[in-house]
Short mmCIF file of C-alpha atoms in Angstrom, two decimals:
data_model
loop_
_atom_site.label_atom_id
_atom_site.label_comp_id
_atom_site.label_asym_id
_atom_site.label_seq_id
_atom_site.Cartn_x
_atom_site.Cartn_y
_atom_site.Cartn_z
CA MET A 1 4.56 -105.77 -79.53
CA ASP A 2 7.58 -104.95 -79.18
CA ASP A 3 9.09 -103.64 -75.70
CA ARG A 4 8.33 -99.73 -76.41
CA THR A 5 4.59 -100.48 -76.66
CA ARG A 6 4.56 -102.39 -73.72
CA SER A 7 6.11 -99.71 -71.49
CA LEU A 8 3.51 -97.13 -73.09
CA ARG A 9 0.25 -99.31 -71.89
CA SER A 10 1.72 -99.55 -68.62
CA LEU A 11 1.93 -95.79 -68.56
CA MET A 12 -2.02 -95.53 -69.94
CA ILE A 13 -5.20 -95.22 -66.81
CA GLU A 14 -7.43 -97.49 -66.65
CA ARG A 15 -11.06 -95.73 -67.02
CA SER A 16 -12.87 -98.46 -65.63
CA PRO A 17 -12.15 -99.96 -61.97
CA PRO A 18 -10.62 -102.92 -61.45
CA ALA A 19 -13.00 -105.90 -60.86
CA GLY A 20 -13.71 -106.15 -57.04
CA SER A 21 -13.17 -102.77 -56.14
CA SER A 22 -15.40 -100.29 -54.68
CA SER A 23 -15.78 -96.63 -54.27
CA ARG A 24 -15.97 -96.23 -50.59
CA PRO A 25 -12.12 -96.64 -50.00
CA ARG A 26 -11.37 -93.42 -51.97
CA ARG A 27 -13.95 -91.00 -50.37
CA TRP A 28 -11.93 -91.36 -46.84
CA LEU A 29 -8.91 -91.20 -49.08
CA LEU A 30 -8.68 -87.41 -49.81
CA PRO A 31 -9.44 -85.88 -46.68
CA ALA A 32 -6.86 -87.92 -44.84
CA VAL A 33 -4.69 -86.67 -47.33
CA GLY A 34 -5.53 -82.95 -46.91
CA SER A 35 -5.05 -83.27 -43.47
CA LEU A 36 -1.67 -85.05 -43.31
CA ILE A 37 -0.23 -82.22 -45.66
CA ALA A 38 -1.61 -79.37 -43.35
CA LEU A 39 0.26 -81.47 -40.55
CA ILE A 40 3.26 -81.61 -42.38
CA VAL A 41 3.08 -77.72 -43.29
CA ALA A 42 2.53 -76.68 -39.68
CA GLY A 43 4.98 -78.56 -38.13
CA SER A 44 7.27 -76.89 -40.56
CA GLY A 45 6.54 -73.74 -39.28
CA VAL A 46 6.94 -74.52 -35.55
CA VAL A 47 10.31 -76.09 -36.15
CA LEU A 48 11.01 -72.59 -38.37
CA TRP A 49 9.79 -70.66 -35.35
CA LEU A 50 12.00 -72.44 -32.97
CA GLY A 51 14.72 -72.70 -35.01
CA SER A 52 14.62 -69.02 -35.28
CA PRO A 53 15.91 -66.42 -32.57
CA MET A 54 13.52 -64.20 -30.55
CA LEU A 55 13.02 -60.94 -31.13
CA PRO A 56 11.40 -58.42 -28.76
CA ALA A 57 8.08 -56.97 -29.89
CA GLN A 58 8.71 -53.41 -31.67
CA ALA A 59 6.55 -50.68 -31.76
CA PRO A 60 5.19 -49.53 -35.46
CA ALA A 61 7.56 -47.96 -37.15
CA VAL A 62 6.97 -44.12 -37.54
CA ALA A 63 8.33 -42.05 -40.12
CA GLU A 64 11.27 -40.02 -39.05
CA PRO A 65 10.93 -36.55 -39.96
CA SER A 66 13.10 -35.04 -42.63
CA PRO A 67 16.41 -33.61 -41.76
CA GLN A 68 14.78 -30.08 -42.26
CA ILE A 69 12.81 -30.50 -39.49
CA ALA A 70 14.91 -31.98 -36.73
CA GLN A 71 17.02 -29.38 -37.21
CA SER A 72 13.95 -26.70 -36.73
CA ASP A 73 13.06 -28.53 -33.49
CA SER A 74 16.65 -28.31 -32.19
CA THR A 75 17.20 -24.65 -32.90
CA VAL A 76 13.84 -24.33 -31.05
CA GLN A 77 15.12 -26.10 -28.07
CA LYS A 78 18.65 -23.90 -28.32
CA SER A 79 16.71 -20.78 -27.71
CA VAL A 80 14.57 -22.24 -24.74
CA ALA A 81 17.65 -23.79 -23.05
CA PRO A 82 19.20 -21.22 -20.70
CA ALA A 83 22.74 -20.38 -21.66
CA PRO A 84 25.31 -20.29 -18.44
CA GLY A 85 24.82 -17.15 -16.33
CA SER A 86 21.71 -16.05 -18.49
CA THR A 87 18.45 -15.32 -16.81
CA GLY A 88 16.58 -14.68 -19.65
CA SER A 89 14.71 -17.74 -19.69
CA LEU A 90 14.05 -18.10 -15.61
CA ILE A 91 10.06 -17.69 -15.27
CA ALA A 92 8.09 -17.38 -12.25
CA SER A 93 4.22 -17.67 -11.33
CA GLY A 94 2.70 -15.36 -8.60
CA TYR A 95 0.24 -13.08 -7.74
CA VAL A 96 -0.19 -9.26 -7.64
CA VAL A 97 -0.36 -7.93 -4.14
CA ALA A 98 -1.11 -4.68 -2.76
CA ARG A 99 1.44 -3.64 0.40
CA ARG A 100 -1.24 -1.55 1.82
CA LYS A 101 -4.47 -3.27 2.48
CA ALA A 102 -6.52 -2.86 5.35
CA THR A 103 -9.98 -4.33 6.52
CA ILE A 104 -11.69 -1.01 8.69
CA ALA A 105 -13.05 -1.83 11.84
CA ALA A 106 -14.78 0.03 14.43
CA GLU A 107 -12.82 0.76 17.84
CA VAL A 108 -16.31 0.95 19.65
CA THR A 109 -19.13 -0.86 19.86
CA GLY A 110 -22.20 0.36 18.32
CA LYS A 111 -25.29 0.06 15.47
CA VAL A 112 -24.55 1.23 11.58
CA VAL A 113 -26.36 4.27 11.41
CA ASP A 114 -24.88 5.55 7.40
CA LEU A 115 -22.61 3.42 5.15
CA LEU A 116 -21.06 6.07 3.08
CA VAL A 117 -18.93 3.77 0.62
CA ASP A 118 -19.51 1.01 -1.76
CA GLU A 119 -17.26 -1.32 -4.06
CA GLY A 120 -14.72 0.51 -6.48
CA MET A 121 -15.31 3.65 -4.61
CA VAL A 122 -12.18 5.89 -4.67
CA VAL A 123 -11.58 7.62 -1.04
CA GLN A 124 -9.51 10.07 0.69
CA ALA A 125 -7.05 9.61 3.72
CA GLY A 126 -9.50 10.61 6.85
CA GLN A 127 -12.60 10.80 4.35
CA VAL A 128 -15.74 9.35 6.73
CA LEU A 129 -16.79 5.95 5.39
CA ALA A 130 -19.55 4.73 7.79
CA ARG A 131 -21.25 6.59 11.16
CA LEU A 132 -22.38 4.69 13.67
CA ASP A 133 -25.19 5.44 16.48
CA ASP A 134 -23.89 8.13 18.89
CA VAL A 135 -26.80 9.76 21.08
CA LEU A 136 -25.54 8.32 24.11
CA ALA A 137 -21.89 8.80 23.12
CA ASP A 138 -22.95 12.75 22.61
CA LYS A 139 -24.67 12.41 25.79
CA ASP A 140 -21.64 11.51 27.60
CA TYR A 141 -19.53 13.87 26.02
CA ALA A 142 -21.46 16.64 26.80
CA LEU A 143 -22.17 15.70 30.60
CA ALA A 144 -18.04 15.82 30.46
CA GLN A 145 -17.89 18.95 29.22
CA ALA A 146 -20.24 20.18 31.79
CA ARG A 147 -18.14 18.88 34.94
CA ALA A 148 -15.37 20.41 33.12
CA GLU A 149 -16.69 23.49 33.25
CA ALA A 150 -18.28 23.47 37.10
CA SER A 151 -14.19 22.48 37.88
CA GLU A 152 -13.29 25.48 35.85
CA ALA A 153 -15.51 27.91 37.92
CA ALA A 154 -14.59 26.05 41.28
CA VAL A 155 -10.63 26.87 40.57
CA ALA A 156 -11.63 30.63 39.98
CA ALA A 157 -13.97 31.30 42.83
CA ILE A 158 -11.32 29.44 45.00
CA ALA A 159 -8.39 31.73 43.28
CA ALA A 160 -10.73 35.18 44.34
CA ASP A 161 -10.70 33.85 47.96
CA LEU A 162 -7.22 32.93 47.89
CA ALA A 163 -6.08 36.58 46.56
CA ASP A 164 -8.44 37.88 49.17
CA ALA A 165 -6.68 35.99 52.03
CA GLU A 166 -3.34 37.10 50.79
CA ARG A 167 -4.35 40.73 50.80
CA ILE A 168 -5.11 40.05 54.27
CA LEU A 169 -2.32 38.49 55.32
CA ASN A 170 -0.27 41.05 54.03
CA ARG A 171 -2.04 43.73 55.72
CA THR A 172 -2.25 41.56 59.30
CA GLN A 173 1.53 41.18 58.67
CA THR A 174 2.18 44.85 58.30
CA LEU A 175 0.12 45.91 61.50
CA SER A 176 1.90 42.91 63.68
CA GLY A 177 5.16 44.76 62.30
CA LYS A 178 3.94 47.95 64.16
CA ASN A 179 2.21 46.33 66.98
CA TYR A 180 -1.35 46.86 65.58
CA ALA A 181 -2.11 43.33 65.22
CA THR A 182 -1.58 40.66 67.76
CA GLU A 183 0.24 37.30 67.10
CA ALA A 184 -2.82 35.53 66.73
CA ASP A 185 -4.40 37.29 63.77
CA LEU A 186 -1.33 36.81 61.88
CA THR A 187 -1.29 33.45 62.53
CA LYS A 188 -5.28 33.18 61.48
CA ALA A 189 -4.52 34.98 58.25
CA GLN A 190 -1.63 32.43 57.50
CA ALA A 191 -3.97 29.70 57.71
CA ARG A 192 -6.54 30.75 55.83
CA ALA A 193 -4.11 31.89 52.97
CA GLY A 194 -2.60 28.06 53.36
CA VAL A 195 -5.73 26.36 53.35
CA LEU A 196 -7.06 28.37 49.86
CA ARG A 197 -4.01 27.71 48.48
CA ALA A 198 -4.61 23.72 49.23
CA GLN A 199 -7.84 23.76 47.78
CA LEU A 200 -6.51 25.65 44.69
CA HIS A 201 -4.34 23.15 43.98
CA GLN A 202 -7.07 20.46 44.56
CA ALA A 203 -9.33 22.53 42.27
CA GLU A 204 -6.89 22.62 39.38
CA ALA A 205 -6.12 18.98 39.66
CA GLN A 206 -9.97 18.40 39.20
CA LEU A 207 -10.06 20.78 36.37
CA ALA A 208 -7.21 18.74 34.72
CA ALA A 209 -9.29 15.36 35.42
CA ALA A 210 -12.44 16.84 34.36
CA ARG A 211 -10.72 17.93 30.71
CA LEU A 212 -8.98 14.79 30.07
CA GLU A 213 -12.63 12.96 30.73
CA ALA A 214 -14.37 15.42 28.27
CA GLN A 215 -11.64 14.91 25.69
CA ARG A 216 -11.80 10.97 26.17
CA TYR A 217 -15.69 11.10 25.58
CA GLY A 218 -15.00 13.58 22.85
CA GLU A 219 -12.66 11.15 21.00
CA VAL A 220 -15.04 8.39 21.89
CA LEU A 221 -17.46 10.36 20.05
CA GLY A 222 -15.71 10.95 17.24
CA LYS A 223 -14.87 7.18 16.96
CA HIS A 224 -18.57 6.77 16.04
CA ARG A 225 -17.28 8.10 12.85
CA ILE A 226 -15.00 5.51 10.76
CA ARG A 227 -12.82 7.01 8.63
CA ALA A 228 -10.27 6.10 5.77
CA PRO A 229 -6.63 5.86 7.61
CA PHE A 230 -5.00 6.32 3.94
CA ALA A 231 -6.36 6.64 0.25
CA GLY A 232 -7.21 4.07 -1.70
CA VAL A 233 -10.15 1.74 -3.32
CA VAL A 234 -12.93 0.05 -1.92
CA VAL A 235 -12.63 -3.39 -2.46
CA ASP A 236 -15.16 -4.95 -0.14
CA ARG A 237 -18.04 -3.86 1.59
CA SER A 238 -18.68 -6.35 4.42
CA ALA A 239 -21.32 -4.28 6.65
CA GLN A 240 -24.76 -3.01 6.34
CA PRO A 241 -26.66 0.04 7.78
CA GLY A 242 -28.55 -1.33 11.05
CA GLU A 243 -25.73 -3.91 12.01
CA MET A 244 -24.00 -3.89 15.16
CA ILE A 245 -20.18 -3.29 14.88
CA SER A 246 -17.62 -4.33 17.20
CA PRO A 247 -13.91 -4.46 17.66
CA LEU A 248 -14.19 -7.68 19.07
CA SER A 249 -16.11 -10.59 17.24
CA ALA A 250 -19.27 -11.72 19.06
CA GLY A 251 -19.60 -15.72 19.43
CA GLY A 252 -22.93 -15.86 18.31
CA GLY A 253 -21.98 -14.56 14.60
CA PHE A 254 -24.28 -11.55 15.23
CA THR A 255 -21.99 -8.79 15.47
CA ARG A 256 -19.14 -7.62 12.81
CA THR A 257 -16.21 -6.63 13.30
CA GLY A 258 -15.28 -4.69 10.12
CA ILE A 259 -16.81 -2.20 7.72
CA CYS A 260 -15.26 -2.27 4.47
CA THR A 261 -11.34 -3.36 2.97
CA ILE A 262 -9.52 -0.70 1.36
CA VAL A 263 -6.59 -1.04 -0.73
CA ASP A 264 -3.73 1.24 -1.58
CA MET A 265 -3.38 0.89 -5.52
CA ASP A 266 0.19 2.68 -5.50
CA SER A 267 1.45 -0.11 -3.24
CA ILE A 268 0.33 -2.49 -5.69
CA GLU A 269 3.67 -4.94 -6.80
CA ILE A 270 4.08 -8.88 -7.76
CA GLU A 271 5.02 -11.68 -5.60
CA VAL A 272 6.22 -14.46 -7.28
CA ASP A 273 8.27 -17.80 -6.11
CA VAL A 274 11.46 -18.96 -7.02
CA ASN A 275 13.33 -22.17 -6.90
CA GLU A 276 15.88 -21.82 -4.12
CA ALA A 277 18.24 -23.44 -6.77
CA SER A 278 17.81 -20.55 -9.15
CA ILE A 279 17.62 -17.65 -6.56
CA GLY A 280 21.56 -17.15 -6.98
CA ARG A 281 21.00 -15.31 -10.44
CA LEU A 282 18.70 -12.93 -9.28
CA HIS A 283 19.29 -9.57 -7.52
CA ALA A 284 17.82 -6.70 -6.79
CA GLY A 285 17.41 -4.22 -9.85
CA THR A 286 17.24 -7.75 -12.33
CA ARG A 287 14.58 -6.36 -14.99
CA VAL A 288 11.54 -8.61 -15.54
CA GLU A 289 8.66 -8.78 -18.45
CA ALA A 290 5.52 -9.80 -16.52
CA VAL A 291 2.07 -11.12 -17.97
CA LEU A 292 -1.31 -11.34 -16.77
CA ASP A 293 -3.21 -13.98 -17.00
CA ALA A 294 -6.06 -11.78 -18.00
CA TYR A 295 -4.37 -9.59 -20.61
CA PRO A 296 -1.87 -12.38 -22.02
CA ASP A 297 -0.63 -9.87 -25.11
CA TRP A 298 0.23 -6.92 -22.73
CA ARG A 299 3.90 -7.00 -21.67
CA ILE A 300 4.48 -5.11 -18.23
CA PRO A 301 8.05 -3.87 -17.50
CA GLY A 302 9.18 -3.87 -14.22
CA ALA A 303 12.44 -5.10 -12.05
CA VAL A 304 13.38 -7.17 -8.87
CA ILE A 305 12.28 -4.79 -5.84
CA ALA A 306 13.75 -6.93 -2.92
CA ILE A 307 14.39 -10.93 -2.53
CA VAL A 308 12.77 -11.88 0.80
CA PRO A 309 15.80 -13.49 3.08
CA THR A 310 13.52 -16.49 3.81
CA ALA A 311 12.90 -19.85 2.31
CA ASN A 312 9.84 -21.68 2.27
CA ARG A 313 11.18 -25.56 3.17
CA GLU A 314 8.32 -27.47 2.08
CA LYS A 315 8.15 -25.73 -1.65
CA ALA A 316 12.12 -25.09 -1.38
CA THR A 317 11.49 -21.81 -2.80
CA VAL A 318 12.27 -18.16 -1.77
CA LYS A 319 9.71 -15.35 -2.23
CA VAL A 320 10.86 -12.33 -4.55
CA ARG A 321 9.37 -9.05 -5.09
CA VAL A 322 8.59 -7.12 -8.17
CA GLY A 323 7.72 -4.00 -8.97
CA MET A 324 6.19 -2.73 -12.02
CA ASP A 325 7.10 0.38 -14.08
CA VAL A 326 3.44 0.74 -15.22
CA LYS A 327 0.50 1.83 -13.27
CA ASP A 328 -2.53 1.05 -14.89
CA ALA A 329 -6.37 0.58 -13.17
CA ARG A 330 -6.39 -3.05 -15.25
CA ILE A 331 -3.80 -4.36 -12.90
CA LEU A 332 -5.68 -5.51 -9.75
CA PRO A 333 -4.71 -7.52 -6.38
CA ASP A 334 -4.70 -11.24 -6.45
CA MET A 335 -4.50 -11.47 -10.57
CA ALA A 336 -2.19 -14.37 -11.37
CA ILE A 337 0.73 -12.87 -13.62
CA LYS A 338 4.07 -14.65 -14.44
CA VAL A 339 7.08 -12.47 -14.66
CA THR A 340 10.14 -13.55 -16.60
CA PHE A 341 13.32 -12.63 -15.65
CA LEU A 342 15.50 -10.78 -18.33
CA ASP A 343 19.35 -10.52 -18.58
CA ASP A 344 20.93 -7.32 -17.06
CA GLY A 345 21.60 -6.22 -20.79
CA ALA A 346 17.86 -7.04 -22.05
CA PRO A 347 16.05 -3.96 -22.87
CA THR A 348 13.03 -3.52 -21.53
CA THR A 349 10.29 -0.80 -22.62
CA ALA A 350 6.69 -0.68 -22.35
CA ARG A 351 4.50 -2.33 -25.62
CA SER A 352 1.81 -0.76 -27.17
CA ASP A 353 0.03 -3.99 -27.96
CA SER A 354 -1.80 -3.68 -24.61
CA PRO A 355 -5.78 -4.81 -25.15
#
């Protein structure tokens, strides 16, 4: 047997286990080898992790917009950003208000007999809105008129007596000059005329007082008819027939003070609060475009009426009054509205896209 043959035999694997060996040691050898390999792999991973620099956690990658989209976004932002000295992008929110708005109340205490108005009714200046129970007021007025008439009669009677006394005085003076009347007769005639003059003066004063009293009772009677102070629209009716009305509120809550509320629709305008940092960009006459929240497609042209010369310290805003070029029944008080202040040269024409 040569050396090559011995070398080949040494490489051969014996199929039968050598004598005296058992299979139990090989059973635990395989798990042990597997555990050792796992530990080696885990240790290698720890070493690699400790050796690498720690990086901050990053958010999931987001696809970047294409150049065209990015360019479009930048264009939109340029149109919104205000240019230096421009007021086109200044927007303020506010409300529709009425400069003339009044809660109509009674000037006298009384019970409502007739209520002649309702919500939404158009009334004219001086129109009777309600009538109070005026039975007692009417009697007081009639009594005052009677006293005034009695005073007039007293004045007429005293005036007639005075005229007669003055004729007697004149005749007595003539007779006294011719020595046909005594000094006593002249003195008596003068005294009677003087007394009647004083009585006439007193009666005339009483007549004037009686006439003023009758006039006062007449005005009180007239106040039992509540009238509209100006033309407008009734927006609220707060009283009902049979209720007590008084100019002063009763503590128990059984007496009302107001009959209804009237708004002059011709006095409607807009009030907005503008940040005081932007108020320098506005002035009286600045053109605006207003949009009601109720009609978002309706553009209402207008202009700044005035900038109220006071600021709100808490909100750091200044109130601005804005007038509207359009008068429309859809524009109601207390409606929310947004106002865009335009450049001085921007055209503002009424849009035809009203709802």
